[in-house]
Amino acid sequence: MPKTAFPILILWSLGGLAAGPVAAESLYKCEGPGAAISIQSEPCPAGTTQVWKRDATPEPGPSAEELAARAAIADAEARRAAEEARAAEQARLAEAERREQEARRQAAGASGERPPTKSACTQAHDFSDAVLAKEFLRLTETQKADLRAWVVAQCADVYRS
């Protein structure tokens, strides 16, 4: 190689690096003589066959709105999963309590003693408390008075004693 060609080659390659990467808009797959395959950003030169041409423009990234929407969806999904886990835990605890009560009932039955039951008065009070706790029912004062009167009627034997 001549002495002058070496510096020119270095300058030419540095010039290519200084220009920076250029985004190709299309890529070409060319097949040359002897089945030589090349993929390049310029159209296939004479004497080669273009096998395919593809768009090489990169997809734009998500916008700030899309990222915010994705974050909101992920947050909602996390809250839904947490609520499902909480509901599953409550159901598990309720089932464990039910099984424990059933075991107590069976143990009491096996020993011959009668399991304790709630009186009609206690059941009426429990029902009344549960209904009054449900604010979404929006009971009127008349309905609340009727409920209290019903509880008093259920507990008439207790109040007379």
Backbone as JSON Lines, residues from 0, in Angstrom:
{"i":0,"aa":"M","n":[0.86,-1.16,0.0],"ca":[0.0,0.0,0.0],"c":[0.91,1.23,0.0]}
{"i":1,"aa":"P","n":[0.61,2.22,-0.86],"ca":[1.43,3.42,-0.89],"c":[1.3,4.2,0.4]}
{"i":2,"aa":"K","n":[2.34,4.99,0.72],"ca":[2.36,5.75,1.96],"c":[1.23,6.77,2.02]}
{"i":3,"aa":"T","n":[0.81,7.35,0.95],"ca":[-0.25,8.37,0.95],"c":[-1.62,7.76,1.1]}
{"i":4,"aa":"A","n":[-1.8,6.51,0.74],"ca":[-3.12,5.88,0.82],"c":[-3.52,5.61,2.26]}
{"i":5,"aa":"F","n":[-2.56,5.3,3.13],"ca":[-2.88,4.98,4.52],"c":[-3.51,6.16,5.26]}
{"i":6,"aa":"P","n":[-2.94,7.37,5.23],"ca":[-3.58,8.5,5.9],"c":[-4.94,8.83,5.31]}
{"i":7,"aa":"I","n":[-5.1,8.67,4.02],"ca":[-6.4,8.96,3.39],"c":[-7.44,7.97,3.89]}
{"i":8,"aa":"L","n":[-7.06,6.71,4.02],"ca":[-7.96,5.69,4.52],"c":[-8.38,5.99,5.96]}
{"i":9,"aa":"I","n":[-7.42,6.43,6.79],"ca":[-7.74,6.77,8.18],"c":[-8.67,7.97,8.22]}
{"i":10,"aa":"L","n":[-8.39,9.02,7.45],"ca":[-9.27,10.2,7.42],"c":[-10.67,9.84,6.93]}
{"i":11,"aa":"W","n":[-10.73,8.97,5.93],"ca":[-12.03,8.57,5.39],"c":[-12.85,7.81,6.44]}
{"i":12,"aa":"S","n":[-12.22,6.89,7.19],"ca":[-12.94,6.13,8.21],"c":[-13.31,7.02,9.39]}
{"i":13,"aa":"L","n":[-12.45,7.96,9.79],"ca":[-12.79,8.89,10.86],"c":[-13.93,9.82,10.43]}
{"i":14,"aa":"G","n":[-13.92,10.22,9.2],"ca":[-15.01,11.05,8.69],"c":[-16.33,10.32,8.76]}
{"i":15,"aa":"G","n":[-16.31,9.04,8.5],"ca":[-17.54,8.25,8.61],"c":[-18.01,8.14,10.04]}
{"i":16,"aa":"L","n":[-17.07,8.04,10.99],"ca":[-17.44,7.99,12.4],"c":[-17.97,9.32,12.9]}
{"i":17,"aa":"A","n":[-17.39,10.41,12.44],"ca":[-17.8,11.74,12.88],"c":[-19.21,12.06,12.41]}
{"i":18,"aa":"A","n":[-19.59,11.51,11.27],"ca":[-20.93,11.79,10.75],"c":[-21.99,11.19,11.65]}
{"i":19,"aa":"G","n":[-21.65,10.18,12.44],"ca":[-22.61,9.57,13.35],"c":[-23.47,8.55,12.64]}
{"i":20,"aa":"P","n":[-24.24,7.81,13.39],"ca":[-25.09,6.8,12.78],"c":[-26.24,7.47,12.03]}
{"i":21,"aa":"V","n":[-26.49,6.99,10.85],"ca":[-27.58,7.51,10.03],"c":[-28.66,6.45,9.99]}
{"i":22,"aa":"A","n":[-29.87,6.82,10.34],"ca":[-30.97,5.86,10.34],"c":[-31.38,5.57,8.9]}
{"i":23,"aa":"A","n":[-31.31,4.33,8.54],"ca":[-31.73,3.94,7.2],"c":[-33.24,3.9,7.15]}
{"i":24,"aa":"E","n":[-33.79,4.37,6.06],"ca":[-35.24,4.31,5.92],"c":[-35.67,2.97,5.36]}
{"i":25,"aa":"S","n":[-34.78,2.32,4.6],"ca":[-35.09,1.01,4.03],"c":[-33.86,0.13,4.09]}
{"i":26,"aa":"L","n":[-34.09,-1.16,4.17],"ca":[-33.02,-2.14,4.1],"c":[-33.28,-3.0,2.87]}
{"i":27,"aa":"Y","n":[-32.19,-3.39,2.2],"ca":[-32.28,-4.18,0.98],"c":[-31.49,-5.45,1.17]}
{"i":28,"aa":"K","n":[-32.08,-6.59,0.76],"ca":[-31.34,-7.85,0.76],"c":[-31.03,-8.14,-0.7]}
{"i":29,"aa":"C","n":[-29.72,-8.24,-0.95],"ca":[-29.27,-8.43,-2.32],"c":[-28.55,-9.77,-2.45]}
{"i":30,"aa":"E","n":[-28.74,-10.4,-3.6],"ca":[-28.04,-11.65,-3.88],"c":[-27.15,-11.4,-5.08]}
{"i":31,"aa":"G","n":[-25.88,-11.62,-4.86],"ca":[-24.9,-11.35,-5.92],"c":[-24.45,-12.63,-6.59]}
{"i":32,"aa":"P","n":[-23.43,-12.51,-7.4],"ca":[-22.9,-13.69,-8.09],"c":[-22.37,-14.71,-7.07]}
{"i":33,"aa":"G","n":[-22.57,-15.95,-7.36],"ca":[-22.1,-17.02,-6.47],"c":[-22.97,-17.13,-5.23]}
{"i":34,"aa":"A","n":[-24.2,-16.66,-5.26],"ca":[-25.16,-16.72,-4.15],"c":[-24.68,-15.95,-2.92]}
{"i":35,"aa":"A","n":[-23.87,-14.91,-3.14],"ca":[-23.41,-14.06,-2.04],"c":[-24.58,-13.17,-1.61]}
{"i":36,"aa":"I","n":[-24.9,-13.18,-0.33],"ca":[-26.03,-12.42,0.21],"c":[-25.49,-11.22,0.97]}
{"i":37,"aa":"S","n":[-26.13,-10.07,0.78],"ca":[-25.78,-8.88,1.57],"c":[-27.05,-8.14,1.93]}
{"i":38,"aa":"I","n":[-27.02,-7.52,3.09],"ca":[-28.13,-6.66,3.53],"c":[-27.53,-5.28,3.71]}
{"i":39,"aa":"Q","n":[-28.14,-4.3,3.07],"ca":[-27.56,-2.97,3.06],"c":[-28.64,-1.9,3.06]}
{"i":40,"aa":"S","n":[-28.2,-0.66,3.29],"ca":[-29.15,0.44,3.35],"c":[-29.33,1.14,2.01]}
{"i":41,"aa":"E","n":[-28.5,0.82,1.02],"ca":[-28.67,1.38,-0.32],"c":[-29.27,0.33,-1.23]}
{"i":42,"aa":"P","n":[-29.93,0.76,-2.31],"ca":[-30.48,-0.22,-3.27],"c":[-29.38,-1.12,-3.8]}
{"i":43,"aa":"C","n":[-29.8,-2.3,-4.24],"ca":[-28.84,-3.3,-4.73],"c":[-28.11,-2.75,-5.96]}
{"i":44,"aa":"P","n":[-26.77,-2.95,-6.03],"ca":[-26.01,-2.46,-7.19],"c":[-26.29,-3.32,-8.43]}
{"i":45,"aa":"A","n":[-25.88,-2.81,-9.55],"ca":[-26.07,-3.54,-10.82],"c":[-25.34,-4.87,-10.73]}
{"i":46,"aa":"G","n":[-25.92,-5.89,-11.31],"ca":[-25.31,-7.21,-11.3],"c":[-25.76,-8.06,-10.12]}
{"i":47,"aa":"T","n":[-26.61,-7.5,-9.22],"ca":[-27.15,-8.28,-8.1],"c":[-28.66,-8.26,-8.2]}
{"i":48,"aa":"T","n":[-29.29,-9.17,-7.48],"ca":[-30.74,-9.29,-7.5],"c":[-31.27,-8.88,-6.13]}
{"i":49,"aa":"Q","n":[-32.28,-8.02,-6.14],"ca":[-32.92,-7.6,-4.87],"c":[-33.88,-8.71,-4.45]}
{"i":50,"aa":"V","n":[-33.63,-9.28,-3.27],"ca":[-34.48,-10.35,-2.75],"c":[-35.69,-9.75,-2.04]}
{"i":51,"aa":"W","n":[-35.45,-8.73,-1.2],"ca":[-36.54,-8.02,-0.54],"c":[-36.1,-6.63,-0.13]}
{"i":52,"aa":"K","n":[-37.08,-5.79,0.14],"ca":[-36.85,-4.44,0.65],"c":[-37.77,-4.27,1.85]}
{"i":53,"aa":"R","n":[-37.22,-3.83,2.98],"ca":[-38.0,-3.67,4.2],"c":[-37.88,-2.24,4.71]}
{"i":54,"aa":"D","n":[-38.97,-1.78,5.31],"ca":[-38.96,-0.47,5.96],"c":[-38.15,-0.6,7.24]}
{"i":55,"aa":"A","n":[-37.18,0.29,7.44],"ca":[-36.31,0.22,8.62],"c":[-36.53,1.39,9.56]}
{"i":56,"aa":"T","n":[-37.61,2.13,9.36],"ca":[-37.89,3.25,10.24],"c":[-38.34,2.71,11.58]}
{"i":57,"aa":"P","n":[-37.69,3.1,12.67],"ca":[-38.08,2.56,13.98],"c":[-39.45,3.08,14.41]}
{"i":58,"aa":"E","n":[-40.15,2.25,15.15],"ca":[-41.45,2.64,15.69],"c":[-41.24,3.72,16.74]}
{"i":59,"aa":"P","n":[-42.11,4.72,16.77],"ca":[-41.95,5.74,17.83],"c":[-42.28,5.12,19.19]}
{"i":60,"aa":"G","n":[-41.62,5.62,20.21],"ca":[-41.86,5.13,21.57],"c":[-43.22,5.6,22.07]}
{"i":61,"aa":"P","n":[-43.66,5.08,23.18],"ca":[-44.97,5.48,23.71],"c":[-44.95,6.94,24.17]}
{"i":62,"aa":"S","n":[-46.07,7.6,24.0],"ca":[-46.19,9.0,24.43],"c":[-46.35,9.06,25.95]}
{"i":63,"aa":"A","n":[-46.26,10.26,26.48],"ca":[-46.43,10.43,27.93],"c":[-47.83,9.99,28.34]}
{"i":64,"aa":"E","n":[-48.82,10.26,27.5],"ca":[-50.19,9.84,27.82],"c":[-50.32,8.32,27.85]}
{"i":65,"aa":"E","n":[-49.65,7.65,26.89],"ca":[-49.7,6.19,26.86],"c":[-48.99,5.6,28.09]}
{"i":66,"aa":"L","n":[-47.86,6.19,28.46],"ca":[-47.16,5.71,29.65],"c":[-48.01,5.93,30.91]}
{"i":67,"aa":"A","n":[-48.68,7.08,30.99],"ca":[-49.55,7.35,32.14],"c":[-50.72,6.37,32.16]}
{"i":68,"aa":"A","n":[-51.28,6.08,30.99],"ca":[-52.4,5.14,30.93],"c":[-51.95,3.74,31.35]}
{"i":69,"aa":"R","n":[-50.76,3.34,30.9],"ca":[-50.23,2.02,31.3],"c":[-50.01,1.96,32.8]}
{"i":70,"aa":"A","n":[-49.49,3.05,33.37],"ca":[-49.26,3.08,34.82],"c":[-50.58,3.02,35.57]}
{"i":71,"aa":"A","n":[-51.6,3.72,35.07],"ca":[-52.91,3.7,35.72],"c":[-53.51,2.31,35.66]}
{"i":72,"aa":"I","n":[-53.36,1.64,34.54],"ca":[-53.89,0.27,34.39],"c":[-53.16,-0.67,35.35]}
{"i":73,"aa":"A","n":[-51.84,-0.53,35.44],"ca":[-51.07,-1.38,36.34],"c":[-51.47,-1.13,37.79]}
{"i":74,"aa":"D","n":[-51.7,0.13,38.14],"ca":[-52.12,0.48,39.51],"c":[-53.5,-0.1,39.81]}
{"i":75,"aa":"A","n":[-54.42,0.04,38.86],"ca":[-55.77,-0.51,39.06],"c":[-55.71,-2.03,39.19]}
{"i":76,"aa":"E","n":[-54.87,-2.66,38.4],"ca":[-54.73,-4.12,38.46],"c":[-54.15,-4.54,39.81]}
{"i":77,"aa":"A","n":[-53.19,-3.77,40.32],"ca":[-52.6,-4.08,41.63],"c":[-53.64,-3.92,42.73]}
{"i":78,"aa":"R","n":[-54.46,-2.86,42.64],"ca":[-55.51,-2.67,43.66],"c":[-56.54,-3.79,43.58]}
{"i":79,"aa":"R","n":[-56.91,-4.2,42.36],"ca":[-57.88,-5.28,42.19],"c":[-57.32,-6.59,42.76]}
{"i":80,"aa":"A","n":[-56.05,-6.86,42.5],"ca":[-55.43,-8.08,43.03],"c":[-55.38,-8.05,44.55]}
{"i":81,"aa":"A","n":[-55.07,-6.89,45.12],"ca":[-55.04,-6.77,46.58],"c":[-56.43,-6.97,47.17]}
{"i":82,"aa":"E","n":[-57.46,-6.43,46.52],"ca":[-58.84,-6.6,46.99],"c":[-59.25,-8.07,46.9]}
{"i":83,"aa":"E","n":[-58.88,-8.74,45.81],"ca":[-59.19,-10.17,45.67],"c":[-58.49,-10.98,46.76]}
{"i":84,"aa":"A","n":[-57.24,-10.63,47.05],"ca":[-56.5,-11.34,48.09],"c":[-57.16,-11.12,49.45]}
{"i":85,"aa":"R","n":[-57.6,-9.88,49.71],"ca":[-58.27,-9.58,50.98],"c":[-59.58,-10.36,51.09]}
{"i":86,"aa":"A","n":[-60.36,-10.39,50.0],"ca":[-61.63,-11.12,50.01],"c":[-61.39,-12.62,50.19]}
{"i":87,"aa":"A","n":[-60.35,-13.14,49.53],"ca":[-60.03,-14.57,49.68],"c":[-59.63,-14.89,51.11]}
{"i":88,"aa":"E","n":[-58.87,-13.99,51.74],"ca":[-58.46,-14.21,53.13],"c":[-59.68,-14.17,54.05]}
{"i":89,"aa":"Q","n":[-60.6,-13.23,53.81],"ca":[-61.82,-13.18,54.62],"c":[-62.64,-14.45,54.45]}
{"i":90,"aa":"A","n":[-62.75,-14.92,53.21],"ca":[-63.5,-16.16,52.97],"c":[-62.82,-17.33,53.67]}
{"i":91,"aa":"R","n":[-61.5,-17.37,53.63],"ca":[-60.77,-18.45,54.29],"c":[-61.0,-18.42,55.8]}
{"i":92,"aa":"L","n":[-60.95,-17.21,56.38],"ca":[-61.19,-17.09,57.83],"c":[-62.62,-17.47,58.2]}
{"i":93,"aa":"A","n":[-63.59,-17.05,57.37],"ca":[-64.98,-17.39,57.64],"c":[-65.19,-18.9,57.56]}
{"i":94,"aa":"E","n":[-64.56,-19.54,56.59],"ca":[-64.67,-21.0,56.46],"c":[-64.02,-21.7,57.66]}
{"i":95,"aa":"A","n":[-62.89,-21.18,58.11],"ca":[-62.23,-21.78,59.28],"c":[-63.12,-21.63,60.51]}
{"i":96,"aa":"E","n":[-63.76,-20.47,60.68],"ca":[-64.67,-20.26,61.81],"c":[-65.87,-21.21,61.72]}
{"i":97,"aa":"R","n":[-66.42,-21.36,60.5],"ca":[-67.56,-22.26,60.32],"c":[-67.17,-23.69,60.68]}
{"i":98,"aa":"R","n":[-65.99,-24.13,60.25],"ca":[-65.54,-25.49,60.56],"c":[-65.31,-25.67,62.06]}
{"i":99,"aa":"E","n":[-64.78,-24.63,62.69],"ca":[-64.55,-24.7,64.13],"c":[-65.87,-24.81,64.89]}
{"i":100,"aa":"Q","n":[-66.87,-24.04,64.48],"ca":[-68.18,-24.12,65.13],"c":[-68.81,-25.48,64.89]}
{"i":101,"aa":"E","n":[-68.67,-26.0,63.69],"ca":[-69.21,-27.33,63.39],"c":[-68.52,-28.39,64.25]}
{"i":102,"aa":"A","n":[-67.23,-28.27,64.43],"ca":[-66.5,-29.22,65.28],"c":[-66.98,-29.13,66.72]}
{"i":103,"aa":"R","n":[-67.22,-27.89,67.19],"ca":[-67.74,-27.73,68.57],"c":[-69.12,-28.37,68.7]}
{"i":104,"aa":"R","n":[-69.98,-28.15,67.67],"ca":[-71.32,-28.74,67.7],"c":[-71.24,-30.27,67.74]}
{"i":105,"aa":"Q","n":[-70.37,-30.84,66.93],"ca":[-70.23,-32.3,66.9],"c":[-69.67,-32.81,68.21]}
{"i":106,"aa":"A","n":[-68.73,-32.09,68.79],"ca":[-68.17,-32.51,70.08],"c":[-69.23,-32.44,71.16]}
{"i":107,"aa":"A","n":[-70.07,-31.4,71.13],"ca":[-71.13,-31.26,72.12],"c":[-72.17,-32.37,71.92]}
{"i":108,"aa":"G","n":[-72.48,-32.69,70.67],"ca":[-73.44,-33.76,70.39],"c":[-72.91,-35.11,70.82]}
{"i":109,"aa":"A","n":[-71.62,-35.34,70.65],"ca":[-71.02,-36.61,71.04],"c":[-71.02,-36.78,72.55]}
{"i":110,"aa":"S","n":[-70.9,-35.7,73.28],"ca":[-70.88,-35.8,74.73],"c":[-72.28,-35.8,75.32]}
{"i":111,"aa":"G","n":[-73.3,-35.63,74.5],"ca":[-74.68,-35.69,74.97],"c":[-75.25,-34.35,75.39]}
{"i":112,"aa":"E","n":[-74.44,-33.32,75.42],"ca":[-74.99,-32.02,75.81],"c":[-75.53,-31.3,74.58]}
{"i":113,"aa":"R","n":[-76.52,-30.47,74.81],"ca":[-77.16,-29.76,73.72],"c":[-76.36,-28.49,73.42]}
{"i":114,"aa":"P","n":[-76.05,-28.25,72.14],"ca":[-75.29,-27.06,71.8],"c":[-76.11,-25.79,72.08]}
{"i":115,"aa":"P","n":[-75.44,-24.74,72.5],"ca":[-76.18,-23.5,72.8],"c":[-76.77,-22.91,71.53]}
{"i":116,"aa":"T","n":[-78.0,-22.39,71.67],"ca":[-78.65,-21.73,70.54],"c":[-79.05,-20.33,70.99]}
{"i":117,"aa":"K","n":[-79.18,-19.44,70.05],"ca":[-79.58,-18.08,70.36],"c":[-81.09,-18.02,70.5]}
{"i":118,"aa":"S","n":[-81.52,-17.22,71.43],"ca":[-82.97,-17.05,71.61],"c":[-83.51,-16.18,70.48]}
{"i":119,"aa":"A","n":[-84.83,-16.18,70.33],"ca":[-85.48,-15.36,69.32],"c":[-85.17,-13.89,69.56]}
{"i":120,"aa":"C","n":[-85.1,-13.49,70.82],"ca":[-84.81,-12.09,71.17],"c":[-83.4,-11.71,70.72]}
{"i":121,"aa":"T","n":[-82.43,-12.58,70.99],"ca":[-81.05,-12.3,70.59],"c":[-80.92,-12.25,69.07]}
{"i":122,"aa":"Q","n":[-81.61,-13.17,68.4],"ca":[-81.58,-13.18,66.94],"c":[-82.21,-11.91,66.38]}
{"i":123,"aa":"A","n":[-83.3,-11.44,66.99],"ca":[-83.95,-10.21,66.55],"c":[-83.02,-9.01,66.73]}
{"i":124,"aa":"H","n":[-82.33,-8.94,67.86],"ca":[-81.38,-7.85,68.1],"c":[-80.23,-7.89,67.08]}
{"i":125,"aa":"D","n":[-79.7,-9.09,66.82],"ca":[-78.62,-9.23,65.84],"c":[-79.08,-8.77,64.45]}
{"i":126,"aa":"F","n":[-80.29,-9.16,64.06],"ca":[-80.83,-8.77,62.76],"c":[-81.0,-7.26,62.7]}
{"i":127,"aa":"S","n":[-81.57,-6.68,63.74],"ca":[-81.79,-5.24,63.78],"c":[-80.46,-4.48,63.68]}
{"i":128,"aa":"D","n":[-79.46,-4.92,64.42],"ca":[-78.15,-4.28,64.38],"c":[-77.54,-4.36,62.97]}
{"i":129,"aa":"A","n":[-77.69,-5.52,62.33],"ca":[-77.14,-5.69,60.99],"c":[-77.84,-4.78,59.98]}
{"i":130,"aa":"V","n":[-79.17,-4.68,60.09],"ca":[-79.93,-3.83,59.16],"c":[-79.57,-2.37,59.36]}
{"i":131,"aa":"L","n":[-79.51,-1.92,60.61],"ca":[-79.2,-0.51,60.88],"c":[-77.77,-0.16,60.48]}
{"i":132,"aa":"A","n":[-76.88,-1.13,60.44],"ca":[-75.49,-0.87,60.05],"c":[-75.35,-0.67,58.54]}
{"i":133,"aa":"K","n":[-76.34,-1.11,57.78],"ca":[-76.28,-0.99,56.31],"c":[-76.91,0.34,55.9]}
{"i":134,"aa":"E","n":[-76.07,1.37,55.84],"ca":[-76.56,2.71,55.54],"c":[-77.15,2.81,54.15]}
{"i":135,"aa":"F","n":[-76.72,1.95,53.23],"ca":[-77.23,2.03,51.87],"c":[-78.73,1.69,51.79]}
{"i":136,"aa":"L","n":[-79.28,1.06,52.85],"ca":[-80.71,0.76,52.86],"c":[-81.55,2.04,53.03]}
{"i":137,"aa":"R","n":[-80.99,3.07,53.66],"ca":[-81.64,4.37,53.84],"c":[-83.05,4.21,54.43]}
{"i":138,"aa":"L","n":[-83.08,3.58,55.59],"ca":[-84.37,3.37,56.25],"c":[-84.95,4.71,56.71]}
{"i":139,"aa":"T","n":[-86.26,4.84,56.55],"ca":[-86.94,6.04,57.06],"c":[-87.13,5.88,58.57]}
{"i":140,"aa":"E","n":[-87.5,6.96,59.23],"ca":[-87.75,6.88,60.68],"c":[-88.9,5.94,60.98]}
{"i":141,"aa":"T","n":[-89.9,5.91,60.11],"ca":[-91.03,4.99,60.3],"c":[-90.56,3.54,60.23]}
{"i":142,"aa":"Q","n":[-89.7,3.25,59.26],"ca":[-89.19,1.88,59.13],"c":[-88.34,1.49,60.34]}
{"i":143,"aa":"K","n":[-87.54,2.44,60.82],"ca":[-86.73,2.16,62.0],"c":[-87.61,1.9,63.22]}
{"i":144,"aa":"A","n":[-88.69,2.68,63.35],"ca":[-89.62,2.49,64.47],"c":[-90.3,1.12,64.36]}
{"i":145,"aa":"D","n":[-90.69,0.73,63.15],"ca":[-91.3,-0.58,62.94],"c":[-90.32,-1.7,63.3]}
{"i":146,"aa":"L","n":[-89.05,-1.52,62.95],"ca":[-88.03,-2.52,63.27],"c":[-87.87,-2.65,64.79]}
{"i":147,"aa":"R","n":[-87.82,-1.51,65.49],"ca":[-87.72,-1.54,66.96],"c":[-88.94,-2.23,67.57]}
{"i":148,"aa":"A","n":[-90.13,-1.94,67.04],"ca":[-91.35,-2.56,67.56],"c":[-91.31,-4.08,67.35]}
{"i":149,"aa":"W","n":[-90.8,-4.51,66.22],"ca":[-90.7,-5.95,65.95],"c":[-89.73,-6.61,66.93]}
{"i":150,"aa":"V","n":[-88.59,-5.94,67.22],"ca":[-87.62,-6.48,68.18],"c":[-88.28,-6.59,69.56]}
{"i":151,"aa":"V","n":[-89.04,-5.58,69.96],"ca":[-89.73,-5.62,71.26],"c":[-90.71,-6.79,71.29]}
{"i":152,"aa":"A","n":[-91.42,-7.01,70.18],"ca":[-92.38,-8.12,70.13],"c":[-91.65,-9.46,70.25]}
{"i":153,"aa":"Q","n":[-90.48,-9.6,69.61],"ca":[-89.71,-10.84,69.69],"c":[-89.18,-11.08,71.1]}
{"i":154,"aa":"C","n":[-88.95,-9.98,71.8],"ca":[-88.36,-10.09,73.14],"c":[-89.41,-9.94,74.25]}
{"i":155,"aa":"A","n":[-90.68,-10.06,73.91],"ca":[-91.76,-9.83,74.89],"c":[-91.59,-10.76,76.11]}
{"i":156,"aa":"D","n":[-91.23,-12.01,75.88],"ca":[-91.06,-12.95,77.01],"c":[-89.9,-12.53,77.91]}
{"i":157,"aa":"V","n":[-88.84,-12.02,77.33],"ca":[-87.67,-11.62,78.1],"c":[-87.99,-10.38,78.92]}
{"i":158,"aa":"Y","n":[-88.72,-9.43,78.31],"ca":[-89.03,-8.18,79.0],"c":[-90.04,-8.41,80.14]}
{"i":159,"aa":"R","n":[-90.9,-9.39,80.01],"ca":[-91.88,-9.68,81.06],"c":[-91.23,-10.34,82.27]}
{"i":160,"aa":"S","n":[-90.14,-11.03,82.05],"ca":[-89.51,-11.79,83.15],"c":[-88.84,-10.9,84.14]}
